[in-house]
Tab-separated table of C-alpha atoms in Angstrom:
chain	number	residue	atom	x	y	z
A	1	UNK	CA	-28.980	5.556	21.701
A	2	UNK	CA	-31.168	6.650	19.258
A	3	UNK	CA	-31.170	5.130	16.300
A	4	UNK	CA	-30.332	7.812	14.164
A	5	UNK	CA	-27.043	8.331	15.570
A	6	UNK	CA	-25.895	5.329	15.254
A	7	UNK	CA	-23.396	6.246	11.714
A	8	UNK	CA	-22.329	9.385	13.419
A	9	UNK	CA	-18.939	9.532	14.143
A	10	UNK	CA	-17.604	10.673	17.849
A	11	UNK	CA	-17.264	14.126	18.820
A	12	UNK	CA	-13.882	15.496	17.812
A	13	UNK	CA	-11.740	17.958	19.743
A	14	UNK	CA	-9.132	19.857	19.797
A	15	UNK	CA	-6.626	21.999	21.707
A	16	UNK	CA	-6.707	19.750	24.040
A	17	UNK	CA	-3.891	19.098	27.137
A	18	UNK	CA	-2.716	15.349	26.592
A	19	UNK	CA	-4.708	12.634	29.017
A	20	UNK	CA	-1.666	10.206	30.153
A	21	UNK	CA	-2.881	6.500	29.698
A	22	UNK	CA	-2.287	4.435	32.273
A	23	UNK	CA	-0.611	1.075	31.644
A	24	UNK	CA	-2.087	-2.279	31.154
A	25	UNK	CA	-0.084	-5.641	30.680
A	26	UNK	CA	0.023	-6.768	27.270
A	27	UNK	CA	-1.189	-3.586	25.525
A	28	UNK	CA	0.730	-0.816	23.839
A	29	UNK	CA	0.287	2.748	24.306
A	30	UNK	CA	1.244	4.000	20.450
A	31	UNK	CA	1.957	7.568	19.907
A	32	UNK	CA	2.360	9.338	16.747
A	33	UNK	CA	4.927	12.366	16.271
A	34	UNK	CA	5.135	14.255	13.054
A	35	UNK	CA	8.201	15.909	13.059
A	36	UNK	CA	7.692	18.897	11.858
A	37	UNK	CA	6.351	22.587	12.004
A	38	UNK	CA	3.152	22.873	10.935
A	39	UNK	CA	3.271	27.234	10.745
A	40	UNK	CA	6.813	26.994	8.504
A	41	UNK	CA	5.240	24.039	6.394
A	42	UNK	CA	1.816	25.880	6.034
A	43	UNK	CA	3.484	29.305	4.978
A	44	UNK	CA	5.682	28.134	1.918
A	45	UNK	CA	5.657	30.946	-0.781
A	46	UNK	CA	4.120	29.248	-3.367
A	47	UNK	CA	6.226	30.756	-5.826
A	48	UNK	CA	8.536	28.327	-5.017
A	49	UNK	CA	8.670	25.616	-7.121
A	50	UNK	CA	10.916	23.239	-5.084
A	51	UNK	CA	11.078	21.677	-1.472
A	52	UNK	CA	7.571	22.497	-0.475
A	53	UNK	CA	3.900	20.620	-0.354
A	54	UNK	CA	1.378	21.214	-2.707
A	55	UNK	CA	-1.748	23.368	-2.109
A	56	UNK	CA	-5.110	21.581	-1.879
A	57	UNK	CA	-5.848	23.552	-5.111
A	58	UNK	CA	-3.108	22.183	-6.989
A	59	UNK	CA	-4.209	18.750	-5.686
A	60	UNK	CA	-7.303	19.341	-6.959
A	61	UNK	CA	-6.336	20.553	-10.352
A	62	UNK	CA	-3.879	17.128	-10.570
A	63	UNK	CA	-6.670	14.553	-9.052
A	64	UNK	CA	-9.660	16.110	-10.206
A	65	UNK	CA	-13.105	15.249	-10.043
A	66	UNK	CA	-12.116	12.942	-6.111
A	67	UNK	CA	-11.525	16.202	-4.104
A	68	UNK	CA	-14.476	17.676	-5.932
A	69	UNK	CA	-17.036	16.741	-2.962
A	70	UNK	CA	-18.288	19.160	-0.130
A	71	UNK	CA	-16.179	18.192	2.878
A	72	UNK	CA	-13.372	19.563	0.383
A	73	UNK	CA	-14.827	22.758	-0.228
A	74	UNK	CA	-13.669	26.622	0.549
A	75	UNK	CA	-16.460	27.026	3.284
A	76	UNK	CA	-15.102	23.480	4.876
A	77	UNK	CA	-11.716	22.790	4.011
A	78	UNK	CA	-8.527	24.659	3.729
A	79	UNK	CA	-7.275	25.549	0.463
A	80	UNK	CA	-3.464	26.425	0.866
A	81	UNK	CA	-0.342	23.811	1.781
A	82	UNK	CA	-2.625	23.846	5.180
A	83	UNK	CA	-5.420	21.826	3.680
A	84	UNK	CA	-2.784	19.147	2.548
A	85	UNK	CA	-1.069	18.762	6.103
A	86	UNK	CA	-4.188	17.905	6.972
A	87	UNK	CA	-4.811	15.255	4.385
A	88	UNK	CA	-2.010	13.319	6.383
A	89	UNK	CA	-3.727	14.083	9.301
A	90	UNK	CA	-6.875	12.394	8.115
A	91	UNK	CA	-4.942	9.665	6.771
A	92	UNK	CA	-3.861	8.135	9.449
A	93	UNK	CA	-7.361	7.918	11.097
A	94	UNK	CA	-7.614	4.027	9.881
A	95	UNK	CA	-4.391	3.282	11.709
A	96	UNK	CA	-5.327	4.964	14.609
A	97	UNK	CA	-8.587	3.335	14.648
A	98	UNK	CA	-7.366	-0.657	14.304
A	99	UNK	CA	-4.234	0.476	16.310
A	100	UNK	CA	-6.504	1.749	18.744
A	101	UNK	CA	-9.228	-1.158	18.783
A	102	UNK	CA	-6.078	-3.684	18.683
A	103	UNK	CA	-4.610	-2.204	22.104
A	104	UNK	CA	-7.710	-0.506	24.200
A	105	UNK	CA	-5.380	2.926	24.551
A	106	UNK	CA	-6.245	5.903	22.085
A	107	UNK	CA	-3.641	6.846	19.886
A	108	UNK	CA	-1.908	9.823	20.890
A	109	UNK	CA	-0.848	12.107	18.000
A	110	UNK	CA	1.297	15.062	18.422
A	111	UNK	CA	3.231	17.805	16.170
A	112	UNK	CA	6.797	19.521	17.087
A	113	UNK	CA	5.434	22.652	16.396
A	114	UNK	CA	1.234	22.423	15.696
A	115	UNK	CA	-1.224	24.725	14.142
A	116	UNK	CA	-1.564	27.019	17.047
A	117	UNK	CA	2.065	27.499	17.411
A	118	UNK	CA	2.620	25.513	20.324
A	119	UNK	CA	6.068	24.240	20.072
A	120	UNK	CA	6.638	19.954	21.304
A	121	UNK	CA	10.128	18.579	21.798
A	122	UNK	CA	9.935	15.039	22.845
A	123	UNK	CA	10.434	14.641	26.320
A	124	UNK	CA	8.646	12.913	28.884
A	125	UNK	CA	5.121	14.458	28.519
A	126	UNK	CA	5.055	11.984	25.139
A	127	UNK	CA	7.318	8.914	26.360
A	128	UNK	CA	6.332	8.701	29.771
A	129	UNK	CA	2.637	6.817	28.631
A	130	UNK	CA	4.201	5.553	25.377
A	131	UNK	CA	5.095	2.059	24.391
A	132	UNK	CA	5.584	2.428	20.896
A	133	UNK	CA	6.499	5.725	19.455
A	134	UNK	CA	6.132	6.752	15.636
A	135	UNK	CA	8.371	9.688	14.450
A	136	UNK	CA	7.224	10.883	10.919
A	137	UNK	CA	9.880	12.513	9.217
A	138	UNK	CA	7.630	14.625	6.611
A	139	UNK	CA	9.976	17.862	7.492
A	140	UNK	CA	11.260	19.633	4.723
A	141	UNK	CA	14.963	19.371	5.045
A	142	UNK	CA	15.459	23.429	4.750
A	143	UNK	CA	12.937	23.675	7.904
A	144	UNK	CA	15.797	22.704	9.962
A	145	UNK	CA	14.376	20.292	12.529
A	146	UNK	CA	16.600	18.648	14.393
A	147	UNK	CA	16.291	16.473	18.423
A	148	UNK	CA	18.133	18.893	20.793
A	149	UNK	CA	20.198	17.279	23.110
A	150	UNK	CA	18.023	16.843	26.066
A	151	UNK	CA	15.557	15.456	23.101
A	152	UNK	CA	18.516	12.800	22.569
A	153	UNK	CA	18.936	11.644	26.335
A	154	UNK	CA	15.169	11.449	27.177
A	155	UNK	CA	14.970	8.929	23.544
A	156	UNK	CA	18.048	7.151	24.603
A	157	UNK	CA	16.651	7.013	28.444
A	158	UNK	CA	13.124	5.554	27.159
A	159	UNK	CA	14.694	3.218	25.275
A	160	UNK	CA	16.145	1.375	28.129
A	161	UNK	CA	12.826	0.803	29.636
A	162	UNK	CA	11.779	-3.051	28.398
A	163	UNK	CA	9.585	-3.348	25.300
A	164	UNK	CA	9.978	-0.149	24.068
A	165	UNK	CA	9.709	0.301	20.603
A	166	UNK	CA	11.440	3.308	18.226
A	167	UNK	CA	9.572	3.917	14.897
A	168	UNK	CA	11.958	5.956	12.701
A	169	UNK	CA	10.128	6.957	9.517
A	170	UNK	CA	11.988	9.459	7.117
A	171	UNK	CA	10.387	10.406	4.138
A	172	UNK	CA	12.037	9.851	0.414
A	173	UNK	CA	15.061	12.652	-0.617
A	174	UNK	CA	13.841	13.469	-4.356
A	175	UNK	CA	16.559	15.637	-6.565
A	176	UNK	CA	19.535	15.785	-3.582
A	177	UNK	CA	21.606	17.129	-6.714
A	178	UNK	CA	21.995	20.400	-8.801
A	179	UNK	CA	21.794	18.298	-11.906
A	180	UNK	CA	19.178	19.146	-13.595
A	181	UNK	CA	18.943	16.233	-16.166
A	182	UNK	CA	19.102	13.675	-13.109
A	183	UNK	CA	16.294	15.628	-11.068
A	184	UNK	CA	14.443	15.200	-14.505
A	185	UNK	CA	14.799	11.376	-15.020
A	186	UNK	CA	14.139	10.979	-10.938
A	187	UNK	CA	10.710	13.135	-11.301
A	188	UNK	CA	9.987	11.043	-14.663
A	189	UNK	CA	10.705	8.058	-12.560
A	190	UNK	CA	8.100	8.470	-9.591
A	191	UNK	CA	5.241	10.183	-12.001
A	192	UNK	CA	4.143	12.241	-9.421
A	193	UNK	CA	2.795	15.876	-10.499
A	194	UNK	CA	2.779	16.956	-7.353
A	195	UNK	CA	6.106	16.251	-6.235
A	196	UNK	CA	8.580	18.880	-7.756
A	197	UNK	CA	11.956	17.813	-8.809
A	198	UNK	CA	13.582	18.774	-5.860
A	199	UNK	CA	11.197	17.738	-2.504
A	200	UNK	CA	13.813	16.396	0.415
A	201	UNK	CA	12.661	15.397	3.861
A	202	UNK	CA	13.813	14.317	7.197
A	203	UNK	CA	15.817	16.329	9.129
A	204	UNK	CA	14.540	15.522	12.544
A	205	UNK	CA	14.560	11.716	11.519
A	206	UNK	CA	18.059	12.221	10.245
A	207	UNK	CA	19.163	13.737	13.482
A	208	UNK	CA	17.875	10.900	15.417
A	209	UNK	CA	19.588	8.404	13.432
A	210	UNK	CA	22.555	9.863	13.888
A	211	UNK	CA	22.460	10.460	17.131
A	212	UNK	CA	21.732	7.245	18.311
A	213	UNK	CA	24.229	5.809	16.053
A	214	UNK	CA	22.700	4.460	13.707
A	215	UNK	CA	24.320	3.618	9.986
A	216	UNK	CA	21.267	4.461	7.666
A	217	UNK	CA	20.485	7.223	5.667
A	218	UNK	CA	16.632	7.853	3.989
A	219	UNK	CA	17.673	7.939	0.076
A	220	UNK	CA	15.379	8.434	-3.500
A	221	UNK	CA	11.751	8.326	-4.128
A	222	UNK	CA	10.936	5.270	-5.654
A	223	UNK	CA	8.302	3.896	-7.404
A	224	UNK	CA	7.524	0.423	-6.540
A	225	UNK	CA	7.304	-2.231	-9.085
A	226	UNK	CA	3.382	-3.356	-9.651
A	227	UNK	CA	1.977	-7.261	-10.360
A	228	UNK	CA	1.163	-7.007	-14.315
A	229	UNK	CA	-1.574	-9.237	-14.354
A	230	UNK	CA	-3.587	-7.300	-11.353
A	231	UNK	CA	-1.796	-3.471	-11.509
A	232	UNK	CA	-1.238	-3.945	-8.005
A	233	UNK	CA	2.167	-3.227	-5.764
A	234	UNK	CA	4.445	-5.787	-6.438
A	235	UNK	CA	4.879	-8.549	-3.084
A	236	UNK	CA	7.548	-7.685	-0.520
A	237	UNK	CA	10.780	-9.982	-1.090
A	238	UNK	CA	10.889	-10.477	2.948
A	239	UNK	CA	13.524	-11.859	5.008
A	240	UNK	CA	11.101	-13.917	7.687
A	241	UNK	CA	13.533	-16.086	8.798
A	242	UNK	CA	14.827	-12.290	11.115
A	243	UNK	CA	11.409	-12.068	11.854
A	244	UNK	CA	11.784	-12.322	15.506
A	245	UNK	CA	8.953	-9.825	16.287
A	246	UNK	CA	6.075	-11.199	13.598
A	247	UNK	CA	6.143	-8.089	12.039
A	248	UNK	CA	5.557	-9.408	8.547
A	249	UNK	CA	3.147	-12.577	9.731
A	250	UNK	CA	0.344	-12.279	6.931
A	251	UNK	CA	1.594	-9.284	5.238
A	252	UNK	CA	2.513	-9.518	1.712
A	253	UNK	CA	2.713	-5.841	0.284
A	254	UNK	CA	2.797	-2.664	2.185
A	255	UNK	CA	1.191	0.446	0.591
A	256	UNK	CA	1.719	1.522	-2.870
A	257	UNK	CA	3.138	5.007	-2.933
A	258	UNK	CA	5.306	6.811	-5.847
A	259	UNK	CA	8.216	7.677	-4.559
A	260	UNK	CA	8.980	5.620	-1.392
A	261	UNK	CA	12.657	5.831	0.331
A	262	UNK	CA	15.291	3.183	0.460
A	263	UNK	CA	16.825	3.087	3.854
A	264	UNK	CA	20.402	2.858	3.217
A	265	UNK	CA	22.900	0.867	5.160
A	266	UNK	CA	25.990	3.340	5.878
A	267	UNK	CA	29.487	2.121	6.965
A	268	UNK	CA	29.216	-0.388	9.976
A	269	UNK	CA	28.676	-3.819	11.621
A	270	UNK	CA	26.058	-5.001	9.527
A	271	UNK	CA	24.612	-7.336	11.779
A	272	UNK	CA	23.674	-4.035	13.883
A	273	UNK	CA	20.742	-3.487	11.555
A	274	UNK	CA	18.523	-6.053	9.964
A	275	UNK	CA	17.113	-5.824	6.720
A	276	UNK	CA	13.437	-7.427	7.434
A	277	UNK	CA	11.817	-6.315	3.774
A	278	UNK	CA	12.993	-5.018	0.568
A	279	UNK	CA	10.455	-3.795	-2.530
A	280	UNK	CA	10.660	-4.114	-5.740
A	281	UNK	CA	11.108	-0.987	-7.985
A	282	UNK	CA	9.223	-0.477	-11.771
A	283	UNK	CA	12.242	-1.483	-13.530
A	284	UNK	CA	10.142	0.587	-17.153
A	285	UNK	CA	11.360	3.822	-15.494
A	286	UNK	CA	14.983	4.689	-15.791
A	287	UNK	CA	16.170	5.899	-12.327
A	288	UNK	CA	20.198	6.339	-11.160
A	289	UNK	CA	19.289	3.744	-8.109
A	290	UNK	CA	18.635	1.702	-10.856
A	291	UNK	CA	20.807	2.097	-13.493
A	292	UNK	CA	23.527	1.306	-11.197
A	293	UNK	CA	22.590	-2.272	-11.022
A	294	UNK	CA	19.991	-2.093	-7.805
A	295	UNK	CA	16.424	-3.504	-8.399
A	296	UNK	CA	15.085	-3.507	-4.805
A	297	UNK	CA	15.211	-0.810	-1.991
A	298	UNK	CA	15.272	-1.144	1.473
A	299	UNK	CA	11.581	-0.633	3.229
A	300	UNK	CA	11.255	-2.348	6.453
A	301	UNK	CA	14.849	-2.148	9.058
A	302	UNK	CA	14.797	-3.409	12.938
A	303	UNK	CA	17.488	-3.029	15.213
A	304	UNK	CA	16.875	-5.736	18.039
A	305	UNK	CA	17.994	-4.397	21.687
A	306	UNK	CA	21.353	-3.775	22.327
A	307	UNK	CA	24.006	-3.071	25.257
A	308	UNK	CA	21.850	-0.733	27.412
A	309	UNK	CA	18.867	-0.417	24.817
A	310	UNK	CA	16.237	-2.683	26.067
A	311	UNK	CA	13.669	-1.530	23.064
A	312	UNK	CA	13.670	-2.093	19.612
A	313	UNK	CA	13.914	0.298	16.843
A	314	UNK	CA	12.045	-0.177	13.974
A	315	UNK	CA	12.413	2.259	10.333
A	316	UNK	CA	9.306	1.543	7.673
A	317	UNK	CA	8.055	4.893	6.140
A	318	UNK	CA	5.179	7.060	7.368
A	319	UNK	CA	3.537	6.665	4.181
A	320	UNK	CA	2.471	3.150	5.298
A	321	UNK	CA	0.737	4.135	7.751
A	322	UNK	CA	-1.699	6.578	6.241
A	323	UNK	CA	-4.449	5.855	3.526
A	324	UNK	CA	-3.319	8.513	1.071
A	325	UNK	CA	-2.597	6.261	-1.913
A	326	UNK	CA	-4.995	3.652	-0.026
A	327	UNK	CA	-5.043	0.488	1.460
A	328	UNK	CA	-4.968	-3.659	1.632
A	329	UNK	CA	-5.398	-6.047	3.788
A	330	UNK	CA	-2.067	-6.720	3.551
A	331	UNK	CA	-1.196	-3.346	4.966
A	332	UNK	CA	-3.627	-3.545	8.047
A	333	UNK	CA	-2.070	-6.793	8.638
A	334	UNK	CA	1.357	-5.230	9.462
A	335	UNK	CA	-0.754	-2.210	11.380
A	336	UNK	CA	-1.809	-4.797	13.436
A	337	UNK	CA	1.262	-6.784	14.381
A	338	UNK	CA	3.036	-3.846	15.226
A	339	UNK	CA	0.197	-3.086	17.349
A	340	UNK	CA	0.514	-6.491	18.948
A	341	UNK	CA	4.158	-6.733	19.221
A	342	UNK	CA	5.851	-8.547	22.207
């Protein structure tokens, strides 16, 4: 090759038919499915001050001078909600990259409804070559995304196939209340100016969890507690001794991001779902998670196989998978064991 070419990235494409991998002993096939649609996303009225993304020029405005480069300009980049969507799309490149290197399969990433309009339920176009599947729940709860029922049977029918692995990843809930005063303290409480005081996401995660009976809800956006001496997120208080899978070998923190979710447990046999992780919160912002007596939130759930599910089912949030708020060691770490997982 010559020499150079050697710093240019691969070719990308696009609107593309999906290549099935074919199966090799030992290595995951990891697909990614963000749960939502892109168009109804995208087209938010922006006069809307709640329960929709910002615009890359409102991200701008908030983060200026780092989107102030040339890759992030008019005659390059999209401007509107669009350009942000794909922000998470570009994200999630470094996971798909050590994910990818880690197994020797590409990582397949797909949308429920994508830019073109081209509508995905999940079915067995994306489990029939997938050994790990990752559902982002970044919907916007008024989108109304929710599995269908044949969506339901195909999950539950994948699931019995051995070493199968369900990654359910809802988003936080911000302001789930028409009091104004608490949306106030929980928007004071993350920091965030681009997350309004009411943003709540999920559906299609939501929908899965209860469909598949599953006690937990996706509550709050907290802000995890940092180390004072470094600024950096605060360790993981983690429960190895459940760590059947070695999720959490090496790892120490997961990403820092403002307003994370805490996974709640919901009426039920509690040994049904294991708490593998909890995190910290910042304990110098006043939040109603708080205040009622709580100083960690649920990050990190696994539900080991069970009756005629042969496949685990993991919940972590999607957050922790992309670069957005960027990345440790730490974080790769856990990229990488779930990569490798047995």
């Amino acid at each position: 090759m010559n020499s150079t070419h050697r710093n240019i990235p691969p070719a990308r494409t696009y609107n593309q038919t999906h290549v099935p991998r074919k199966y090799t002993p030992g290595k995951r096939r990891i697909s990614i499915y963000w749960a939502w649609s892109y168009a109804w996303e995208a087209q938010r009225d922006l006069a809307e001050l709640d329960n929709r993304y910002s615009t890359i020029t409102e991200v701008r405005r908030v983060l200026w001078p780092d989107y102030e480069t040339p890759e992030y300009d008019a005659a390059r980049f999209l401007q509107g909600i669009d350009g942000t969507l794909e922000l998470f799309h570009r994200s999630a490149l470094s996971f798909q990259a050590l994910a990818g290197e880690v197994t020797g399969h590409p990582v397949a990433v797909f949308q429920r409804v994508d830019q073109a309009g081209y509508p995905l339920p999940i079915d067995a176009r994306i489990l029939a070559d997938t050994d790990t599947l990752l559902v982002f729940g970044l919907d916007t709860l008024l989108s109304a995304q929710a599995a269908a029922a044949e969506e339901i049977a195909a999950i539950r029918h994948w699931l019995e196939r051995q070493g199968t692995c369900l990654v359910i990843a809802p988003h936080h809930d911000v302001g789930a209340t028409p009091d104004y005063a608490q949306r106030q303290e929980e928007y004071e409480h993350h920091g965030d100016p681009l997350v309004p005081r009411q943003q709540r996401f999920g559906g299609y995660t939501r929908s899965l969890l209860q469909a598949l009976d599953i006690p937990v809800i996706n509550q709050w956006g907290l802000r995890p507690a940092v180390d004072p001496g470094t600024g950096n997120i605060a360790p993981l208080t983690a429960f190895r001794d459940l760590d059947e899978k070695g999720l959490l070998t090496d790892v120490t923190t997961f990403n820092f991001h403002p307003h994370l979710p805490h996974y709640a447990l919901l009426e039920g046999d509690p040994k049904a779902v294991q708490v593998l992780a909890r995190q910290p919160i910042d304990l110098q912002r006043p939040h109603p998670f708080t205040t009622a007596g709580n100083t960690e939130f649920n990050c990190l759930l696994r539900l080991p196989p069970a009756d005629q599910r042969a496949g685990d089912i993991l919940m972590v949030d999607s957050t922790h998978f992309t670069t957005l708020f960027g990345g440790t060691d730490s974080l790769r770490h856990f990229w990488r064991n779930l990569a490798r997982m047995k």
